[in-house]
Amino acid sequence: MTQTRTRLERGRSALGPALELVHTGRAPTRAVLTAELGVTRATAGAVAAELEALGLIQVDSRPLGAAGAQGRPSHRLSIAPRGPVALAAQVHADGFRAALVGLGGRIVATAPGCMTVPADPAQVIDAVVEAGARLLRESGRRCVGAGLAVPSAVAEPEGTALNPLHIAWPAGAPVRELFTESLAAAGVHGPSGEPLTGLVGNDVNLAALAEHRHGAGRGAQHLLCVATGHRGVGGALVLDGRLHTGSAGLAMEVGHLTVNPEGPPCHCGSRGCLDIETDPLAFLLAAGRDPGPEGSLLQQARDLLREEYGEPSVRAAADLLIDRLGLGLAGLVNILNPDRIILGGLHRELLEADPERLRAVVAERSLWGRSGGVPVLPCTLDHNSLVGAAELAWQAVLDDPLQALAAG
Ligand SMILES: [Zn+2]
């Protein structure tokens, strides 16, 4: 009896780590799972079976060895194709996007919405939650939770958007409370029918978390992410797999590093910040283009860079932004000593336009970058802030799958 209970308890405590290994693509087979968990084959088999019974993963019933492969063939593990999903939502300067995201960071369905973001945050949060609720109804899948990405630092523990500078929201808007109310009003509930508490994070923090688990940041120990949104610039640091958020959720406000002391005034009160010197609007203006009414600023900047890079004015604008971005990154390298830098939004495209120029600025202008030892890479996930918002919602399941899913 005691022995049985011990084995079950050991198996239960391995459920979360096992799910995380499958979720992040690090356990494609039961043999790898066994090795990664450091348990017996019997325990790993029981753990995989339990995760399958919870509807989270699929265990291939007929193990197949690769042709000519050595050793015993192993059962393949994959994400259950009709498993539960997280409702992910993002509000940005040009509207919103809702999505359903399964394990493995897979976007199952998505619905964009374009609007002038109203000064009342409840209106846009209601709209994005309604879009997400519609996707859920259409999918018929269970919902494990809901996460929201916002273009603002989010103060903890209050869950308020402290500096939504590029949308017209009042500083300190109670976004978590509003999100939770919207979810209840739209009839979105948890896997056992319980009310959900909405989870909220800064969009670049969430992008970094998603890239660390599923994209360009995998395996990095000290991952620095810098990205433009539709407006402005944000940064994030993932330390040993966890977001570094500071004492009150407000760390890594890299957008307000000065990279041009003679630059124009910034909405933060300083001048020439990374935020206004290297964002999509800055690129359009540096290239002598007026932002048009069609499409978001981010899309217009991307299109210009991709389609007219051969134009001297566009090339010069790209060089200018790369140099200023490199200056900002060099300062961050000295302070944070990351083992990898990933760039998102327009910064990803600037890196891809001229990787040598950006890497050279980082190397020349930083103590620790001089050796060239800090890889600077583009983000690889589509909609990484949304995937990261879903990660917030998946965390309870990853921590304790039985508790999260079998409570009802
Ligand atoms: Zn500023």
PDB file of C-alpha atoms in Angstrom, residues 137-351:
ATOM      1  CA  ARG A 137     -17.400  28.266 -29.386  1.00  0.00           C
ATOM      2  CA  GLU A 138     -16.473  27.422 -32.971  1.00  0.00           C
ATOM      3  CA  SER A 139     -13.662  25.090 -31.872  1.00  0.00           C
ATOM      4  CA  GLY A 140     -15.650  23.263 -29.200  1.00  0.00           C
ATOM      5  CA  ARG A 141     -12.422  22.802 -27.219  1.00  0.00           C
ATOM      6  CA  ARG A 142     -11.913  23.176 -23.482  1.00  0.00           C
ATOM      7  CA  CYS A 143     -10.257  26.361 -22.252  1.00  0.00           C
ATOM      8  CA  VAL A 144      -7.470  26.118 -19.655  1.00  0.00           C
ATOM      9  CA  GLY A 145      -7.264  29.851 -18.995  1.00  0.00           C
ATOM     10  CA  ALA A 146      -6.874  33.260 -20.568  1.00  0.00           C
ATOM     11  CA  GLY A 147      -3.922  35.622 -21.017  1.00  0.00           C
ATOM     12  CA  LEU A 148      -3.730  39.184 -22.335  1.00  0.00           C
ATOM     13  CA  ALA A 149      -0.709  41.036 -23.751  1.00  0.00           C
ATOM     14  CA  VAL A 150      -0.701  44.830 -23.493  1.00  0.00           C
ATOM     15  CA  PRO A 151       1.761  47.484 -24.753  1.00  0.00           C
ATOM     16  CA  SER A 152       2.528  48.733 -21.266  1.00  0.00           C
ATOM     17  CA  ALA A 153       4.424  47.770 -18.159  1.00  0.00           C
ATOM     18  CA  VAL A 154       2.011  45.861 -15.926  1.00  0.00           C
ATOM     19  CA  ALA A 155       2.391  46.642 -12.223  1.00  0.00           C
ATOM     20  CA  GLU A 156       2.144  43.691  -9.866  1.00  0.00           C
ATOM     21  CA  PRO A 157       0.409  42.652  -7.730  1.00  0.00           C
ATOM     22  CA  GLU A 158      -2.290  45.123  -8.828  1.00  0.00           C
ATOM     23  CA  GLY A 159      -2.460  44.076 -12.507  1.00  0.00           C
ATOM     24  CA  THR A 160      -2.591  47.662 -13.754  1.00  0.00           C
ATOM     25  CA  ALA A 161      -1.200  49.080 -17.017  1.00  0.00           C
ATOM     26  CA  LEU A 162       1.211  51.665 -15.720  1.00  0.00           C
ATOM     27  CA  ASN A 163       2.435  53.452 -18.857  1.00  0.00           C
ATOM     28  CA  PRO A 164       0.266  52.676 -21.901  1.00  0.00           C
ATOM     29  CA  LEU A 165       2.036  55.497 -23.751  1.00  0.00           C
ATOM     30  CA  HIS A 166       1.047  54.556 -27.293  1.00  0.00           C
ATOM     31  CA  ILE A 167      -2.607  53.941 -26.680  1.00  0.00           C
ATOM     32  CA  ALA A 168      -4.874  56.518 -25.141  1.00  0.00           C
ATOM     33  CA  TRP A 169      -5.556  54.601 -21.930  1.00  0.00           C
ATOM     34  CA  PRO A 170      -5.228  56.339 -18.588  1.00  0.00           C
ATOM     35  CA  ALA A 171      -2.060  55.401 -16.684  1.00  0.00           C
ATOM     36  CA  GLY A 172      -2.868  52.765 -14.092  1.00  0.00           C
ATOM     37  CA  ALA A 173      -5.823  51.259 -15.979  1.00  0.00           C
ATOM     38  CA  PRO A 174      -6.942  48.126 -14.045  1.00  0.00           C
ATOM     39  CA  VAL A 175      -6.458  45.776 -17.003  1.00  0.00           C
ATOM     40  CA  ARG A 176      -6.486  42.462 -15.149  1.00  0.00           C
ATOM     41  CA  GLU A 177      -9.770  43.312 -13.434  1.00  0.00           C
ATOM     42  CA  LEU A 178     -11.331  44.468 -16.716  1.00  0.00           C
ATOM     43  CA  PHE A 179     -10.108  41.363 -18.537  1.00  0.00           C
ATOM     44  CA  THR A 180     -11.537  39.076 -15.825  1.00  0.00           C
ATOM     45  CA  GLU A 181     -14.892  40.873 -15.985  1.00  0.00           C
ATOM     46  CA  SER A 182     -14.969  40.597 -19.800  1.00  0.00           C
ATOM     47  CA  LEU A 183     -14.275  36.858 -19.644  1.00  0.00           C
ATOM     48  CA  ALA A 184     -17.195  36.347 -17.246  1.00  0.00           C
ATOM     49  CA  ALA A 185     -19.508  38.515 -19.358  1.00  0.00           C
ATOM     50  CA  ALA A 186     -18.584  36.561 -22.522  1.00  0.00           C
ATOM     51  CA  GLY A 187     -19.252  33.230 -20.800  1.00  0.00           C
ATOM     52  CA  VAL A 188     -15.635  32.018 -20.981  1.00  0.00           C
ATOM     53  CA  HIS A 189     -14.921  29.593 -18.156  1.00  0.00           C
ATOM     54  CA  GLY A 190     -12.241  27.149 -17.066  1.00  0.00           C
ATOM     55  CA  PRO A 191     -11.941  23.428 -17.863  1.00  0.00           C
ATOM     56  CA  SER A 192     -14.350  22.435 -15.085  1.00  0.00           C
ATOM     57  CA  GLY A 193     -16.788  25.289 -15.666  1.00  0.00           C
ATOM     58  CA  GLU A 194     -15.212  27.527 -13.030  1.00  0.00           C
ATOM     59  CA  PRO A 195     -14.839  31.314 -13.460  1.00  0.00           C
ATOM     60  CA  LEU A 196     -11.439  32.377 -14.818  1.00  0.00           C
ATOM     61  CA  THR A 197      -9.088  35.012 -13.511  1.00  0.00           C
ATOM     62  CA  GLY A 198      -7.590  36.776 -16.504  1.00  0.00           C
ATOM     63  CA  LEU A 199      -3.784  36.982 -16.587  1.00  0.00           C
ATOM     64  CA  VAL A 200      -2.044  40.030 -18.039  1.00  0.00           C
ATOM     65  CA  GLY A 201       1.523  40.818 -19.069  1.00  0.00           C
ATOM     66  CA  ASN A 202       3.623  43.271 -21.033  1.00  0.00           C
ATOM     67  CA  ASP A 203       3.690  42.322 -24.727  1.00  0.00           C
ATOM     68  CA  VAL A 204       7.479  42.149 -25.089  1.00  0.00           C
ATOM     69  CA  ASN A 205       7.863  40.193 -21.832  1.00  0.00           C
ATOM     70  CA  LEU A 206       5.377  37.676 -23.164  1.00  0.00           C
ATOM     71  CA  ALA A 207       7.071  37.558 -26.574  1.00  0.00           C
ATOM     72  CA  ALA A 208      10.374  36.742 -24.836  1.00  0.00           C
ATOM     73  CA  LEU A 209       8.765  33.981 -22.777  1.00  0.00           C
ATOM     74  CA  ALA A 210       7.239  32.420 -25.903  1.00  0.00           C
ATOM     75  CA  GLU A 211      10.522  32.630 -27.833  1.00  0.00           C
ATOM     76  CA  HIS A 212      12.363  31.057 -24.906  1.00  0.00           C
ATOM     77  CA  ARG A 213      10.010  28.076 -24.808  1.00  0.00           C
ATOM     78  CA  HIS A 214       9.292  27.574 -28.504  1.00  0.00           C
ATOM     79  CA  GLY A 215      11.415  29.850 -30.690  1.00  0.00           C
ATOM     80  CA  ALA A 216      14.751  31.625 -31.104  1.00  0.00           C
ATOM     81  CA  GLY A 217      15.457  31.724 -27.361  1.00  0.00           C
ATOM     82  CA  ARG A 218      15.385  27.995 -26.682  1.00  0.00           C
ATOM     83  CA  GLY A 219      18.271  26.872 -24.520  1.00  0.00           C
ATOM     84  CA  ALA A 220      19.475  30.394 -23.622  1.00  0.00           C
ATOM     85  CA  GLN A 221      20.237  30.953 -19.923  1.00  0.00           C
ATOM     86  CA  HIS A 222      20.230  34.764 -19.944  1.00  0.00           C
ATOM     87  CA  LEU A 223      18.028  35.735 -22.852  1.00  0.00           C
ATOM     88  CA  LEU A 224      17.654  39.408 -23.757  1.00  0.00           C
ATOM     89  CA  CYS A 225      14.767  40.279 -26.079  1.00  0.00           C
ATOM     90  CA  VAL A 226      14.316  43.727 -27.616  1.00  0.00           C
ATOM     91  CA  ALA A 227      11.409  44.411 -29.937  1.00  0.00           C
ATOM     92  CA  THR A 228       9.265  47.079 -31.486  1.00  0.00           C
ATOM     93  CA  GLY A 229       5.556  46.764 -31.221  1.00  0.00           C
ATOM     94  CA  HIS A 230       3.287  48.711 -33.529  1.00  0.00           C
ATOM     95  CA  ARG A 231       4.652  51.760 -31.697  1.00  0.00           C
ATOM     96  CA  GLY A 232       7.568  52.089 -29.293  1.00  0.00           C
ATOM     97  CA  VAL A 233      10.217  49.644 -28.145  1.00  0.00           C
ATOM     98  CA  GLY A 234      10.236  47.154 -25.286  1.00  0.00           C
ATOM     99  CA  GLY A 235      12.695  44.771 -23.700  1.00  0.00           C
ATOM    100  CA  ALA A 236      12.628  41.622 -21.619  1.00  0.00           C
ATOM    101  CA  LEU A 237      15.015  39.298 -19.869  1.00  0.00           C
ATOM    102  CA  VAL A 238      14.399  35.587 -19.321  1.00  0.00           C
ATOM    103  CA  LEU A 239      16.704  34.219 -16.619  1.00  0.00           C
ATOM    104  CA  ASP A 240      16.919  30.442 -16.337  1.00  0.00           C
ATOM    105  CA  GLY A 241      13.503  30.069 -17.914  1.00  0.00           C
ATOM    106  CA  ARG A 242      11.718  32.709 -15.813  1.00  0.00           C
ATOM    107  CA  LEU A 243      10.881  36.279 -16.761  1.00  0.00           C
ATOM    108  CA  HIS A 244      12.855  38.838 -14.805  1.00  0.00           C
ATOM    109  CA  THR A 245      10.141  41.317 -13.904  1.00  0.00           C
ATOM    110  CA  GLY A 246      11.719  43.261 -11.047  1.00  0.00           C
ATOM    111  CA  SER A 247      10.215  43.971  -7.642  1.00  0.00           C
ATOM    112  CA  ALA A 248       6.896  45.274  -8.970  1.00  0.00           C
ATOM    113  CA  GLY A 249       6.704  43.914 -12.512  1.00  0.00           C
ATOM    114  CA  LEU A 250       8.391  46.961 -14.020  1.00  0.00           C
ATOM    115  CA  ALA A 251      11.939  45.853 -14.886  1.00  0.00           C
ATOM    116  CA  MET A 252      13.529  46.081 -18.345  1.00  0.00           C
ATOM    117  CA  GLU A 253      11.951  49.329 -19.513  1.00  0.00           C
ATOM    118  CA  VAL A 254      14.644  49.511 -22.191  1.00  0.00           C
ATOM    119  CA  GLY A 255      12.658  51.771 -24.516  1.00  0.00           C
ATOM    120  CA  HIS A 256      13.755  54.812 -22.569  1.00  0.00           C
ATOM    121  CA  LEU A 257      17.493  54.362 -22.915  1.00  0.00           C
ATOM    122  CA  THR A 258      18.838  57.498 -24.593  1.00  0.00           C
ATOM    123  CA  VAL A 259      20.538  56.665 -27.897  1.00  0.00           C
ATOM    124  CA  ASN A 260      20.561  60.169 -29.380  1.00  0.00           C
ATOM    125  CA  PRO A 261      21.078  62.943 -26.798  1.00  0.00           C
ATOM    126  CA  GLU A 262      20.164  65.581 -29.390  1.00  0.00           C
ATOM    127  CA  GLY A 263      17.059  63.694 -30.434  1.00  0.00           C
ATOM    128  CA  PRO A 264      13.449  64.793 -30.230  1.00  0.00           C
ATOM    129  CA  PRO A 265      11.605  64.908 -26.905  1.00  0.00           C
ATOM    130  CA  CYS A 266      10.124  61.584 -25.805  1.00  0.00           C
ATOM    131  CA  HIS A 267       6.760  61.170 -24.086  1.00  0.00           C
ATOM    132  CA  CYS A 268       8.678  59.917 -21.016  1.00  0.00           C
ATOM    133  CA  GLY A 269      10.220  63.367 -20.452  1.00  0.00           C
ATOM    134  CA  SER A 270      13.703  62.554 -21.823  1.00  0.00           C
ATOM    135  CA  ARG A 271      15.056  62.959 -25.374  1.00  0.00           C
ATOM    136  CA  GLY A 272      16.155  60.625 -28.145  1.00  0.00           C
ATOM    137  CA  CYS A 273      15.039  57.398 -26.456  1.00  0.00           C
ATOM    138  CA  LEU A 274      15.302  54.013 -28.185  1.00  0.00           C
ATOM    139  CA  ASP A 275      11.495  54.041 -28.065  1.00  0.00           C
ATOM    140  CA  ILE A 276      11.114  56.962 -30.463  1.00  0.00           C
ATOM    141  CA  GLU A 277      14.420  56.627 -32.357  1.00  0.00           C
ATOM    142  CA  THR A 278      14.056  53.017 -33.532  1.00  0.00           C
ATOM    143  CA  ASP A 279      10.347  52.254 -33.837  1.00  0.00           C
ATOM    144  CA  PRO A 280       8.318  51.888 -37.072  1.00  0.00           C
ATOM    145  CA  LEU A 281       7.273  55.546 -37.115  1.00  0.00           C
ATOM    146  CA  ALA A 282      10.917  56.651 -36.693  1.00  0.00           C
ATOM    147  CA  PHE A 283      11.892  54.506 -39.683  1.00  0.00           C
ATOM    148  CA  LEU A 284       9.176  55.922 -41.928  1.00  0.00           C
ATOM    149  CA  LEU A 285      10.084  59.490 -40.947  1.00  0.00           C
ATOM    150  CA  ALA A 286      13.842  58.904 -41.340  1.00  0.00           C
ATOM    151  CA  ALA A 287      13.186  57.621 -44.876  1.00  0.00           C
ATOM    152  CA  GLY A 288      11.209  60.790 -45.610  1.00  0.00           C
ATOM    153  CA  ARG A 289       7.885  58.987 -45.822  1.00  0.00           C
ATOM    154  CA  ASP A 290       4.636  60.137 -44.325  1.00  0.00           C
ATOM    155  CA  PRO A 291       2.783  57.344 -42.590  1.00  0.00           C
ATOM    156  CA  GLY A 292      -0.231  56.478 -44.735  1.00  0.00           C
ATOM    157  CA  PRO A 293      -3.732  55.543 -43.656  1.00  0.00           C
ATOM    158  CA  GLU A 294      -3.448  51.981 -45.027  1.00  0.00           C
ATOM    159  CA  GLY A 295      -2.255  49.281 -42.651  1.00  0.00           C
ATOM    160  CA  SER A 296      -0.475  49.560 -39.326  1.00  0.00           C
ATOM    161  CA  LEU A 297       2.723  51.565 -38.941  1.00  0.00           C
ATOM    162  CA  LEU A 298       4.570  48.295 -38.348  1.00  0.00           C
ATOM    163  CA  GLN A 299       3.317  46.877 -41.629  1.00  0.00           C
ATOM    164  CA  GLN A 300       4.116  50.062 -43.545  1.00  0.00           C
ATOM    165  CA  ALA A 301       7.648  50.101 -42.131  1.00  0.00           C
ATOM    166  CA  ARG A 302       8.140  46.407 -42.961  1.00  0.00           C
ATOM    167  CA  ASP A 303       6.880  46.874 -46.496  1.00  0.00           C
ATOM    168  CA  LEU A 304       9.173  49.844 -47.062  1.00  0.00           C
ATOM    169  CA  LEU A 305      12.209  47.962 -45.777  1.00  0.00           C
ATOM    170  CA  ARG A 306      11.454  44.840 -47.819  1.00  0.00           C
ATOM    171  CA  GLU A 307      10.420  46.457 -51.055  1.00  0.00           C
ATOM    172  CA  GLU A 308      12.557  49.583 -51.299  1.00  0.00           C
ATOM    173  CA  TYR A 309      15.788  48.720 -49.474  1.00  0.00           C
ATOM    174  CA  GLY A 310      17.685  49.515 -52.665  1.00  0.00           C
ATOM    175  CA  GLU A 311      16.555  53.176 -52.487  1.00  0.00           C
ATOM    176  CA  PRO A 312      19.334  55.333 -50.981  1.00  0.00           C
ATOM    177  CA  SER A 313      16.935  57.156 -48.628  1.00  0.00           C
ATOM    178  CA  VAL A 314      15.514  53.885 -47.311  1.00  0.00           C
ATOM    179  CA  ARG A 315      18.962  52.321 -46.940  1.00  0.00           C
ATOM    180  CA  ALA A 316      20.216  55.394 -45.070  1.00  0.00           C
ATOM    181  CA  ALA A 317      17.204  55.290 -42.742  1.00  0.00           C
ATOM    182  CA  ALA A 318      17.816  51.598 -42.054  1.00  0.00           C
ATOM    183  CA  ASP A 319      21.515  52.268 -41.329  1.00  0.00           C
ATOM    184  CA  LEU A 320      20.610  55.087 -38.944  1.00  0.00           C
ATOM    185  CA  LEU A 321      18.122  52.932 -37.024  1.00  0.00           C
ATOM    186  CA  ILE A 322      20.547  49.985 -36.924  1.00  0.00           C
ATOM    187  CA  ASP A 323      23.289  52.200 -35.481  1.00  0.00           C
ATOM    188  CA  ARG A 324      20.989  53.585 -32.781  1.00  0.00           C
ATOM    189  CA  LEU A 325      19.579  50.165 -31.966  1.00  0.00           C
ATOM    190  CA  GLY A 326      23.142  48.803 -31.764  1.00  0.00           C
ATOM    191  CA  LEU A 327      24.087  51.559 -29.327  1.00  0.00           C
ATOM    192  CA  GLY A 328      21.149  50.628 -27.083  1.00  0.00           C
ATOM    193  CA  LEU A 329      21.961  46.926 -27.276  1.00  0.00           C
ATOM    194  CA  ALA A 330      25.631  47.584 -26.458  1.00  0.00           C
ATOM    195  CA  GLY A 331      24.637  49.303 -23.201  1.00  0.00           C
ATOM    196  CA  LEU A 332      22.338  46.428 -22.329  1.00  0.00           C
ATOM    197  CA  VAL A 333      25.062  43.862 -23.067  1.00  0.00           C
ATOM    198  CA  ASN A 334      27.396  45.605 -20.611  1.00  0.00           C
ATOM    199  CA  ILE A 335      24.767  45.683 -17.886  1.00  0.00           C
ATOM    200  CA  LEU A 336      23.098  42.301 -18.344  1.00  0.00           C
ATOM    201  CA  ASN A 337      25.783  40.061 -19.909  1.00  0.00           C
ATOM    202  CA  PRO A 338      23.214  37.983 -21.831  1.00  0.00           C
ATOM    203  CA  ASP A 339      24.223  34.773 -23.632  1.00  0.00           C
ATOM    204  CA  ARG A 340      21.812  35.542 -26.493  1.00  0.00           C
ATOM    205  CA  ILE A 341      19.929  38.546 -27.872  1.00  0.00           C
ATOM    206  CA  ILE A 342      16.784  38.121 -29.916  1.00  0.00           C
ATOM    207  CA  LEU A 343      15.076  40.918 -31.817  1.00  0.00           C
ATOM    208  CA  GLY A 344      11.405  41.190 -32.688  1.00  0.00           C
ATOM    209  CA  GLY A 345       9.048  43.388 -34.685  1.00  0.00           C
ATOM    210  CA  LEU A 346      10.807  45.892 -36.954  1.00  0.00           C
ATOM    211  CA  HIS A 347      14.126  45.225 -35.171  1.00  0.00           C
ATOM    212  CA  ARG A 348      14.051  41.686 -36.517  1.00  0.00           C
ATOM    213  CA  GLU A 349      13.741  43.031 -40.048  1.00  0.00           C
ATOM    214  CA  LEU A 350      16.524  45.557 -39.491  1.00  0.00           C
ATOM    215  CA  LEU A 351      18.808  42.757 -38.319  1.00  0.00           C
TER     216      LEU A 351
END
